[in-house]
Amino acid sequence: MKGEFDLIKRYFAQSTHQRNDVALGIGDDCALLQPPPDQQIATSIDTLVCGRHFLVDVDPTSLGHKALAVNLSDLAAMGAEPAWVMLSLTLPDADQGWRRWLQAFMAGFSALAQQYQMQLIGGDTTRGPLSITVQVQGFAPPDQTMRRGAAKVGDHIYVSGTLGDAGLALELQQQSQSHPQADILRKRLDLPIPRVELGLALRGIAHAAIDISDGLGADLGHICVASGVGAQLQATALPLSTAVAEQVSTHADWRLPLNAGDDYELLFTALPNQAAAIAQAASQSATPIKCIGEIQSGQELSLTLPDGRTLTDINQGYDHFNDV
Amino acid sequence: MKGEFDLIKRYFAQSTHQRNDVALGIGDDCALLQPPPDQQIATSIDTLVCGRHFLVDVDPTSLGHKALAVNLSDLAAMGAEPAWVMLSLTLPDADQGWRRWLQAFMAGFSALAQQYQMQLIGGDTTRGPLSITVQVQGFAPPDQTMRRGAAKVGDHIYVSGTLGDAGLALELQQQSQSHPQADILRKRLDLPIPRVELGLALRGIAHAAIDISDGLGADLGHICVASGVGAQLQATALPLSTAVAEQVSTHADWRLPLNAGDDYELLFTALPNQAAAIAQAASQSATPIKCIGEIQSGQELSLTLPDGRTLTDINQGYDHFNDV
């Protein structure tokens, strides 16, 4: 770990979990890790850029949480157990204001890392336009990971949590609108819950999985393309918060649950005869899940509306709806 | 791997080496890796920011090489064998100009990755101010890695290559000065050679090692602080190119070899009785090395000048010299 914030970083490194499989942590040219035998390593990297993924006035503690959460969500979608994290920060300045910002950021980051017994094993801090790169690693037994290309025709399609809340929060924020549930929605946008426990509970049960970062339609599309299949969803089955359900029924507009991103819920498929095992996985991980449709042959992704009509090409975004 | 450059990235992912220990590469929520049994994983991450680490008009192919080289240099300093790399790029635009830039960048990046049989296993591409984050992983047998804190009193101090060339190139560039060896020097700045083979050859022979990114004095200082020792260097032993030697003798100024960064040479220590083994490691890896001094007790880092005088506190930078 290098850069202008060495002391601060060393201090904060202590604030994450200290793992036995880290032979050498922060402070040398490399960290040294002792991976467990008989496990594969799952790894992902994501960059959040100020002005694109977040605004400069976002609460830094929430941002610290979210920067790690979006990466944990990738591990969750693979059914991997979180272990190690690296953090590369570019900060505009090293002055007192930015040191306070960094301290608040690390409070959010470290709290989530602690929750999953992750250790910060290295990183880099440089001066420049504000951006955050997080790289996570976790463990998964071979052949129990959930890949995008593993969906089978006839699989049921499930999703965790509720859909479109983060998108609605973003809309309210952009339009400076008030809303009776603004605080709850804002929390969904700023403090997403990575579905790590659900991902682990689904090992060996689910076929394909993905986390919903781009929106239900787009991410289901990724599964379908990778698996060479289509999908049929039921609008009445989509899990919606009361706030999003109200938006949908008021405007007869399914964009929020279908196309809004940033929810970080898990979308996965499994054989119909796994319904009981999936209910148990949901209960075991204390995660609400819902069956929302079925994998079909072909390439079409469609949504059956409450009135029986069908939206097609739901992975293409709302503009491409062709029969409503 | 996500972002706006999916197709390009998938194309370029094929341009790096395809390794047997990558169970799943680019294109899912995570990559899946099968680490070798009985090895530790060495890992490092570095961010290069436009305007700070490079200028916007730098040759993108050279930059692609350098972005990977500086990370390989960290693996080299640990004695680790390169394996996997992740790349997170923030680009100002996705237009044709930046796609060409990306193609040129990846040409330099991929050529170096191929040379070390590394596979690009994932990454992220986002829009924003130009910056590059590279994360590398490699393998090392436990107890054969070279840590900063392992230097012992009486160890000889060695350095590879020559010192200060990159610093001189940067000075010439900043002052728009011509120089008969400008091209050679510029290559040292833009296309550093990571000393991977030397690092591997030094396994089990060297005690402490570090790569010189901040300058000889500062990086030797990191070894000394971590090891609780001091060091005495001999000015006449420092390996200098003719261009740097000329600067030193003309201006009686040791800043270039002592304090200029970006050389990415290896600095390491070993028992005096390892001299033959070290000569063999140098020969085996076809890397020039030189013994430049000795680890001593205490905390002082000093340089004995050709005239017998001594510069002290050489890890503090030139301003802190106290007897010249």
XYZ file of C-alpha atoms in Angstrom:
648
model
C 0.000 0.000 0.000
C 1.499 3.243 -1.142
C 0.673 6.868 -1.562
C 0.169 9.942 0.471
C -2.126 8.527 3.105
C 0.065 5.732 4.468
C -0.551 6.370 8.122
C -4.274 6.772 7.748
C -4.485 3.637 5.678
C -2.480 1.606 8.126
C -4.724 2.790 10.893
C -7.868 1.853 9.011
C -6.432 -1.468 7.881
C -6.652 -2.523 11.505
C -10.339 -1.731 11.494
C -11.237 -4.617 9.207
C -11.222 -8.244 10.277
C -7.802 -9.873 10.812
C -7.907 -13.201 8.994
C -5.731 -16.254 9.572
C -5.345 -16.811 5.818
C -3.537 -13.481 5.356
C 0.169 -14.278 5.746
C 1.181 -10.662 5.114
C -1.196 -7.705 4.996
C -0.765 -4.042 4.174
C 2.709 -2.487 4.118
C 4.891 -4.474 1.692
C 5.145 -4.639 -2.107
C 2.450 -7.323 -2.113
C 0.059 -8.916 0.324
C 0.565 -12.670 0.788
C -2.490 -14.886 0.991
C -2.978 -18.531 1.846
C -6.036 -19.731 -0.085
C -7.947 -22.664 1.381
C -7.325 -26.041 -0.246
C -10.055 -27.433 -2.498
C -11.731 -24.076 -3.068
C -11.794 -21.834 -6.074
C -11.234 -18.109 -5.721
C -14.010 -15.847 -6.978
C -12.911 -12.302 -7.732
C -14.422 -9.073 -9.011
C -13.413 -5.421 -9.390
C -15.577 -2.300 -9.678
C -14.867 1.393 -9.998
C -17.218 4.130 -8.780
C -16.567 7.534 -10.343
C -17.761 10.787 -8.777
C -20.388 12.461 -10.948
C -21.222 9.216 -12.670
C -21.962 6.663 -9.940
C -22.394 9.098 -7.065
C -22.567 12.835 -6.433
C -19.795 14.698 -4.661
C -22.092 15.584 -1.750
C -23.074 11.975 -1.000
C -22.619 10.939 2.616
C -19.092 9.417 2.653
C -20.005 6.740 5.206
C -22.814 5.506 2.949
C -20.442 5.626 -0.013
C -17.902 3.501 1.852
C -20.634 0.949 2.470
C -21.869 1.023 -1.108
C -18.405 0.760 -2.700
C -17.889 -2.541 -0.886
C -21.532 -3.666 -1.134
C -21.635 -3.601 -4.945
C -18.588 -5.868 -5.025
C -19.975 -8.179 -2.336
C -23.061 -8.426 -4.499
C -20.899 -9.933 -7.263
C -19.526 -12.516 -4.838
C -23.100 -13.253 -3.688
C -24.215 -13.859 -7.284
C -21.454 -16.449 -7.601
C -22.256 -18.166 -4.309
C -18.857 -17.188 -2.936
C -17.813 -16.545 0.664
C -16.180 -13.104 1.076
C -12.563 -13.041 2.264
C -10.148 -10.358 1.020
C -10.570 -6.824 -0.262
C -8.280 -4.235 -1.874
C -9.141 -0.546 -2.111
C -7.690 2.000 -4.504
C -8.803 5.553 -3.803
C -8.173 8.679 -5.825
C -8.822 11.767 -3.703
C -8.694 15.417 -4.804
C -6.542 16.475 -1.856
C -4.835 15.262 1.298
C -5.992 18.193 3.422
C -7.931 17.992 6.674
C -11.289 18.073 4.908
C -10.475 15.095 2.741
C -8.920 13.254 5.678
C -12.201 13.627 7.515
C -13.993 12.459 4.371
C -11.690 9.429 4.206
C -12.296 8.635 7.852
C -16.062 8.702 7.306
C -15.730 6.661 4.109
C -13.639 4.036 5.887
C -16.164 3.847 8.745
C -18.826 2.675 6.312
C -16.423 0.452 4.400
C -14.958 -1.176 7.517
C -18.300 -1.830 9.168
C -19.454 -3.860 6.169
C -16.071 -5.609 5.871
C -16.251 -6.576 9.546
C -19.756 -7.913 9.070
C -18.406 -10.416 6.536
C -15.064 -11.029 8.280
C -13.201 -9.548 5.337
C -9.686 -8.178 5.640
C -8.400 -5.128 3.760
C -5.135 -6.544 2.398
C -3.842 -3.641 0.327
C -4.552 -0.730 -1.890
C -3.336 2.507 -3.250
C -4.189 6.128 -2.602
C -3.413 8.759 -5.189
C -4.354 12.357 -5.761
C -6.760 13.141 -8.571
C -10.454 13.312 -9.461
C -12.494 11.426 -6.831
C -12.946 7.759 -7.689
C -12.999 4.462 -5.850
C -11.899 1.036 -7.077
C -12.663 -2.006 -4.937
C -11.460 -5.530 -5.690
C -12.881 -8.427 -3.684
C -12.009 -12.086 -3.437
C -13.932 -14.955 -1.925
C -14.070 -18.729 -1.894
C -16.400 -21.197 -3.539
C -16.299 -24.968 -3.910
C -15.716 -25.980 -7.549
C -18.924 -26.962 -9.365
C -21.190 -25.226 -6.862
C -20.863 -21.729 -8.301
C -23.801 -20.116 -10.098
C -22.803 -18.987 -13.567
C -24.808 -16.819 -15.922
C -24.786 -19.481 -18.596
C -26.317 -22.249 -16.472
C -30.063 -21.488 -16.849
C -32.130 -24.382 -18.279
C -35.444 -24.312 -20.116
C -38.187 -24.940 -17.554
C -36.245 -23.351 -14.661
C -38.229 -21.115 -12.384
C -36.914 -17.552 -12.118
C -36.556 -16.016 -8.658
C -35.610 -12.614 -7.331
C -34.766 -11.429 -3.816
C -36.107 -8.327 -2.084
C -38.082 -5.738 -4.028
C -37.462 -4.140 -7.415
C -37.117 -0.512 -8.450
C -36.702 1.122 -5.046
C -33.225 2.479 -5.778
C -34.427 3.744 -9.148
C -37.359 5.546 -7.557
C -35.062 7.065 -4.936
C -32.804 8.361 -7.697
C -35.763 9.864 -9.572
C -37.042 11.608 -6.449
C -33.559 12.938 -5.773
C -33.018 14.170 -9.319
C -36.400 15.881 -9.365
C -36.085 17.150 -5.768
C -39.480 15.618 -5.045
C -40.773 14.840 -1.573
C -42.224 11.411 -0.855
C -43.688 9.927 2.352
C -41.226 7.014 2.091
C -38.251 9.048 0.874
C -35.997 7.920 3.735
C -36.651 4.215 3.178
C -36.143 4.551 -0.567
C -32.985 6.602 -0.144
C -31.576 3.903 2.106
C -32.211 1.364 -0.653
C -30.176 3.530 -3.052
C -27.359 4.517 -0.702
C -27.025 1.439 1.490
C -27.742 -1.620 -0.648
C -27.695 -4.956 1.161
C -25.519 -7.496 -0.655
C -27.326 -10.853 -0.640
C -24.261 -12.803 0.463
C -26.068 -15.205 2.805
C -28.656 -16.048 0.140
C -25.919 -16.681 -2.425
C -24.224 -19.100 -0.029
C -27.512 -20.849 0.814
C -28.228 -21.351 -2.911
C -24.999 -23.281 -3.571
C -25.823 -26.540 -5.288
C -29.505 -25.548 -5.601
C -29.686 -22.687 -8.111
C -28.540 -23.019 -11.714
C -27.761 -19.483 -12.941
C -27.507 -16.298 -10.887
C -26.678 -12.636 -11.378
C -26.982 -9.542 -9.237
C -29.314 -6.851 -10.496
C -27.173 -3.800 -11.068
C -28.413 -2.779 -14.535
C -32.104 -3.567 -13.996
C -34.166 -6.769 -13.975
C -34.677 -6.854 -17.742
C -31.061 -6.217 -18.682
C -29.613 -8.612 -16.126
C -32.117 -11.356 -16.952
C -31.059 -10.691 -20.540
C -27.443 -11.405 -19.584
C -28.475 -14.780 -18.148
C -30.593 -15.605 -21.200
C -27.893 -14.672 -23.723
C -25.231 -16.606 -21.815
C -27.541 -19.616 -21.459
C -29.049 -19.479 -24.945
C -32.617 -19.320 -23.587
C -35.593 -16.969 -23.301
C -37.750 -16.002 -20.326
C -41.354 -15.195 -19.479
C -42.074 -13.076 -16.403
C -45.401 -12.439 -14.641
C -46.000 -8.787 -13.761
C -48.294 -9.731 -10.866
C -45.475 -11.783 -9.339
C -42.860 -8.991 -9.297
C -42.013 -8.089 -5.687
C -42.635 -4.363 -5.293
C -42.514 -2.035 -2.312
C -45.722 -0.063 -1.778
C -43.981 3.050 -3.118
C -42.959 1.388 -6.387
C -46.290 -0.473 -6.704
C -48.031 2.896 -6.443
C -45.837 4.373 -9.201
C -46.496 1.383 -11.430
C -50.289 1.474 -10.980
C -50.581 5.273 -11.168
C -48.617 5.581 -14.390
C -49.123 2.070 -15.840
C -45.348 2.208 -16.231
C -43.194 -0.852 -15.571
C -39.865 0.856 -16.146
C -38.980 1.094 -12.451
C -39.125 -2.633 -11.654
C -37.939 -3.684 -15.120
C -35.219 -1.242 -16.047
C -34.037 0.704 -13.006
C -30.638 -0.384 -11.736
C -28.750 -0.234 -8.455
C -31.054 -2.623 -6.531
C -28.327 -5.276 -6.031
C -30.906 -8.001 -5.517
C -30.131 -11.557 -6.624
C -31.812 -12.955 -9.704
C -31.495 -16.720 -10.092
C -32.981 -19.773 -11.737
C -33.564 -23.309 -10.488
C -35.464 -26.469 -11.353
C -39.159 -26.341 -10.376
C -38.625 -29.317 -8.044
C -36.166 -27.213 -6.005
C -38.966 -24.976 -4.698
C -38.813 -26.391 -1.180
C -35.002 -26.186 -1.031
C -35.198 -22.593 -2.224
C -37.791 -21.690 0.374
C -35.450 -23.139 2.956
C -32.484 -21.183 1.568
C -34.553 -18.003 1.779
C -35.578 -18.750 5.326
C -32.058 -19.778 6.370
C -30.612 -16.544 4.967
C -33.540 -14.433 6.212
C -33.969 -13.072 2.676
C -37.359 -12.521 1.035
C -37.510 -14.161 -2.390
C -40.210 -14.560 -4.993
C -40.744 -16.737 -8.055
C -41.401 -14.311 -10.929
C -41.442 -16.432 -14.065
C -39.936 -19.225 -16.077
C -37.043 -19.868 -18.446
C -38.271 -20.807 -21.899
C -36.761 -21.930 -25.152
C -36.034 -19.298 -27.781
C -34.524 -15.894 -27.248
C -37.498 -13.773 -26.240
C -37.737 -12.033 -22.877
C -41.296 -10.975 -22.087
C -43.496 -9.804 -19.250
C -47.157 -10.811 -18.974
C -49.068 -7.772 -17.687
C -51.966 -7.991 -15.214
C -54.445 -7.430 -18.080
C -53.000 -10.343 -20.052
C -51.114 -8.289 -22.609
C -47.411 -8.955 -23.089
C -44.389 -6.663 -23.072
C -41.557 -8.083 -25.167
C -37.862 -7.260 -25.419
C -37.857 -6.247 -21.773
C -34.075 -6.556 -21.729
C -33.835 -3.777 -24.320
C -35.343 -1.078 -22.141
C -38.761 0.469 -22.135
C -38.397 2.242 -25.493
C -38.430 -1.064 -27.283
C -41.756 -2.321 -25.956
C -43.647 -3.253 -29.055
C -47.210 -4.122 -28.157
C -48.357 -1.723 -25.488
C -16.571 -7.350 -16.501
C -19.045 -4.578 -17.001
C -19.334 -1.180 -18.520
C -19.696 0.469 -21.846
C -16.863 -1.282 -23.618
C -17.974 -4.892 -23.251
C -17.260 -6.007 -26.779
C -13.884 -4.361 -26.952
C -12.914 -5.806 -23.638
C -13.988 -9.288 -24.587
C -11.971 -9.011 -27.738
C -8.872 -7.889 -25.904
C -9.323 -10.443 -23.149
C -8.471 -13.053 -25.765
C -5.215 -11.256 -26.466
C -3.662 -12.188 -23.134
C -2.496 -15.686 -22.260
C -5.184 -18.316 -21.618
C -4.222 -20.081 -18.402
C -5.307 -23.513 -17.194
C -5.807 -22.226 -13.668
C -8.583 -19.848 -14.759
C -11.818 -21.823 -14.387
C -13.937 -18.878 -15.552
C -12.600 -15.699 -17.116
C -14.192 -12.433 -18.193
C -17.964 -12.210 -18.622
C -19.630 -13.288 -15.371
C -20.150 -11.622 -11.987
C -16.783 -12.966 -10.870
C -13.819 -14.744 -12.381
C -13.114 -18.170 -10.874
C -9.515 -19.136 -10.196
C -7.879 -22.381 -9.169
C -4.770 -21.446 -7.160
C -1.931 -23.976 -7.130
C -1.649 -26.102 -3.974
C 1.177 -25.287 -1.574
C 1.711 -21.764 -2.912
C 0.836 -18.430 -1.427
C -0.801 -15.745 -3.528
C 1.035 -12.437 -3.802
C -1.153 -9.513 -4.825
C -0.813 -5.797 -5.446
C -2.925 -2.950 -6.859
C -1.848 0.390 -8.337
C -3.677 3.333 -9.846
C -2.180 5.671 -12.451
C -3.969 9.017 -12.745
C -3.708 11.235 -15.820
C -1.893 14.476 -15.002
C -0.248 12.943 -11.968
C 1.447 9.736 -13.117
C 1.362 10.426 -16.850
C 0.445 13.201 -19.269
C -2.619 12.992 -21.488
C -0.455 12.964 -24.642
C 1.623 9.964 -23.561
C 1.827 7.179 -26.143
C -1.053 4.855 -25.118
C 0.863 1.686 -26.061
C 3.711 2.678 -23.730
C 1.163 3.519 -21.037
C -0.445 0.080 -21.378
C 2.993 -1.473 -20.879
C 3.826 0.755 -17.926
C 0.491 0.274 -16.134
C 1.158 -3.468 -16.007
C 4.945 -3.146 -15.535
C 4.690 -1.162 -12.295
C 2.490 -3.903 -10.844
C 4.740 -6.691 -12.122
C 7.561 -4.867 -10.390
C 5.733 -5.375 -7.076
C 5.427 -9.116 -7.773
C 9.133 -9.182 -8.695
C 10.074 -7.549 -5.391
C 8.219 -10.336 -3.586
C 9.791 -13.108 -5.651
C 6.380 -14.061 -7.031
C 5.502 -15.635 -10.379
C 2.930 -13.534 -12.314
C -0.417 -15.188 -13.068
C -3.624 -13.128 -13.113
C -4.409 -9.490 -13.802
C -7.509 -7.286 -13.497
C -7.849 -3.918 -15.214
C -10.200 -1.105 -14.293
C -10.167 1.777 -16.764
C -11.888 5.121 -16.514
C -12.049 6.774 -19.948
C -13.378 10.245 -20.790
C -15.489 8.983 -23.689
C -16.472 5.900 -25.684
C -16.092 7.581 -29.066
C -13.908 6.387 -31.925
C -10.905 8.363 -30.730
C -10.947 6.763 -27.302
C -11.619 3.337 -28.784
C -8.450 3.737 -30.827
C -6.674 4.899 -27.697
C -7.951 1.812 -25.854
C -6.816 -0.458 -28.654
C -3.307 1.024 -28.534
C -3.277 0.858 -24.725
C -4.302 -2.799 -24.793
C -1.612 -3.603 -27.366
C 1.074 -2.525 -24.893
C -0.700 -4.108 -21.953
C -1.330 -7.426 -23.707
C 2.198 -7.767 -25.083
C 3.648 -7.568 -21.582
C 0.940 -9.868 -20.175
C 1.718 -12.441 -22.878
C 5.410 -12.221 -22.094
C 4.677 -13.388 -18.548
C 1.843 -15.777 -19.470
C -0.633 -13.693 -17.511
C -4.356 -13.804 -18.160
C -6.649 -10.780 -17.946
C -9.422 -12.252 -15.790
C -11.727 -9.281 -15.330
C -12.119 -5.584 -14.946
C -14.381 -2.649 -15.262
C -14.618 0.230 -17.700
C -16.375 3.407 -16.712
C -16.634 6.896 -18.083
C -14.823 9.674 -16.246
C -11.446 11.390 -15.867
C -8.735 9.179 -17.381
C -7.240 6.763 -14.851
C -6.036 3.176 -14.809
C -6.132 0.684 -11.955
C -4.302 -2.619 -12.351
C -4.434 -5.463 -9.850
C -2.031 -8.392 -10.247
C -1.720 -11.755 -8.573
C 1.110 -14.235 -8.609
C 2.388 -17.276 -6.768
C 5.206 -17.746 -4.310
C 6.230 -20.664 -2.122
C 5.675 -19.860 1.563
C 8.857 -18.771 3.375
C 10.699 -17.901 0.163
C 9.213 -14.448 -0.305
C 11.359 -11.356 0.202
C 9.771 -9.019 2.714
C 10.800 -5.480 3.508
C 11.355 -6.325 7.142
C 13.843 -9.166 6.551
C 17.117 -7.216 6.186
C 19.832 -8.212 8.695
C 22.805 -6.248 9.983
C 25.822 -7.189 7.849
C 23.726 -7.927 4.727
C 25.116 -6.634 1.491
C 22.813 -4.269 -0.417
C 22.308 -4.850 -4.133
C 20.488 -3.021 -6.886
C 19.629 -4.059 -10.447
C 20.104 -1.999 -13.608
C 21.016 1.673 -13.370
C 19.661 4.464 -11.184
C 18.135 7.830 -12.070
C 17.541 7.340 -15.793
C 13.769 7.748 -15.529
C 14.233 10.800 -13.351
C 16.600 12.373 -15.855
C 14.191 11.614 -18.694
C 11.406 13.349 -16.771
C 13.598 16.404 -16.141
C 14.542 16.652 -19.821
C 10.881 16.330 -20.769
C 9.689 18.937 -18.282
C 12.376 21.383 -19.370
C 11.994 20.526 -23.092
C 15.747 19.955 -23.225
C 17.509 18.012 -25.942
C 20.002 15.303 -24.978
C 22.114 12.968 -27.115
C 20.645 9.963 -25.261
C 17.122 11.318 -24.971
C 15.543 8.287 -26.662
C 17.232 5.744 -24.423
C 16.346 7.722 -21.316
C 12.750 8.221 -22.438
C 12.429 4.484 -22.921
C 13.574 3.972 -19.329
C 10.790 6.300 -18.177
C 8.015 5.069 -20.465
C 8.817 1.374 -20.797
C 10.253 0.183 -17.493
C 11.379 -3.448 -17.396
C 9.933 -5.261 -14.385
C 12.665 -7.440 -12.875
C 10.456 -10.518 -12.608
C 13.107 -13.086 -13.579
C 15.582 -11.656 -11.080
C 12.951 -11.737 -8.326
C 12.284 -15.414 -9.035
C 16.000 -16.231 -9.162
C 16.526 -14.575 -5.754
C 14.005 -16.801 -3.959
C 15.620 -18.359 -0.927
C 18.775 -16.265 -1.444
C 17.868 -12.648 -0.721
C 16.574 -11.480 2.640
C 14.672 -8.223 2.015
C 13.634 -6.728 -1.322
C 11.665 -3.758 -2.653
C 11.213 -2.233 -6.067
C 12.508 1.311 -6.496
C 9.490 3.409 -7.333
C 10.050 6.326 -4.959
C 13.834 6.558 -5.331
C 16.770 4.569 -3.929
C 16.981 6.538 -0.691
C 13.276 6.416 0.103
C 12.834 2.746 -0.793
C 15.974 1.691 1.083
C 14.471 3.701 3.921
C 11.325 1.535 3.766
C 13.461 -1.605 4.111
C 15.468 -0.110 6.983
C 12.416 1.078 8.920
C 10.627 -2.252 8.451
C 13.776 -4.182 9.460
C 14.884 -1.873 12.283
C 18.315 -1.327 10.749
C 20.438 1.346 9.069
C 22.468 1.314 5.858
C 25.704 2.638 4.422
C 25.999 3.055 0.642
C 29.098 3.722 -1.470
C 28.636 6.430 -4.103
C 31.339 4.938 -6.305
C 29.421 1.650 -6.396
C 26.095 3.096 -7.588
C 25.327 1.783 -11.093
C 24.818 4.811 -13.336
C 24.254 5.193 -17.054
C 26.720 7.509 -18.749
C 24.005 10.180 -18.989
C 23.273 10.130 -15.256
C 26.954 9.792 -14.338
C 27.617 12.928 -16.371
C 24.848 14.831 -14.557
C 26.212 13.722 -11.199
C 29.797 14.709 -11.947
C 28.906 17.976 -13.695
C 26.681 19.239 -10.895
C 28.114 17.260 -7.944
C 24.469 16.409 -7.363
C 23.418 12.932 -6.234
C 19.701 13.586 -6.332
C 19.090 11.668 -9.568
C 20.419 8.297 -8.408
C 19.320 8.796 -4.797
C 15.933 10.413 -4.987
C 14.456 10.124 -8.469
C 11.682 7.568 -8.750
C 10.131 5.480 -11.497
C 13.198 3.288 -12.187
C 11.474 0.060 -11.060
C 14.774 -1.615 -10.368
C 15.029 -4.185 -7.585
C 16.803 -3.288 -4.369
C 17.604 -6.253 -2.125
C 19.797 -7.455 0.701
C 21.542 -10.780 1.338
C 24.220 -12.340 3.495
C 27.776 -11.585 2.276
C 28.369 -15.328 1.784
C 25.580 -15.389 -0.820
C 27.671 -13.352 -3.290
C 28.244 -16.291 -5.612
C 24.596 -17.362 -5.529
C 23.568 -13.795 -6.297
C 25.990 -13.550 -9.204
C 24.423 -16.731 -10.531
C 20.894 -15.355 -10.075
C 21.908 -12.242 -11.994
C 23.415 -14.301 -14.767
C 20.475 -16.740 -14.872
C 17.999 -13.846 -15.151
C 20.246 -11.858 -17.506
C 19.937 -8.873 -15.167
C 22.833 -6.573 -14.299
C 23.173 -6.139 -10.541
C 25.643 -4.364 -8.322
C 26.547 -4.455 -4.637
C 26.194 -0.852 -3.426
C 26.603 -1.020 0.332
C 25.855 -2.749 3.595
C 23.110 -2.980 6.176
C 24.268 -1.655 9.537
C 22.879 -1.414 13.032
C 21.201 1.799 14.075
C 18.770 3.853 12.042
C 21.044 5.976 9.876
C 21.022 5.800 6.070
C 24.129 7.352 4.591
C 26.106 7.562 1.372
C 29.922 7.742 1.330
C 30.913 10.147 -1.457
C 33.929 9.624 -3.728
C 35.872 12.248 -1.734
C 35.243 10.435 1.548
C 32.584 12.782 2.887
C 29.216 11.357 3.941
C 25.668 12.288 3.050
C 23.254 11.310 5.804
C 19.473 10.964 5.919
C 19.453 9.984 2.245
C 15.980 8.536 2.674
C 14.672 12.004 3.569
C 15.447 13.571 0.201
C 18.229 15.901 -0.827
C 17.054 18.892 1.230
C 17.932 17.071 4.397
C 21.581 16.404 3.599
C 23.418 17.768 6.555
C 27.115 17.739 5.877
C 27.654 18.715 2.265
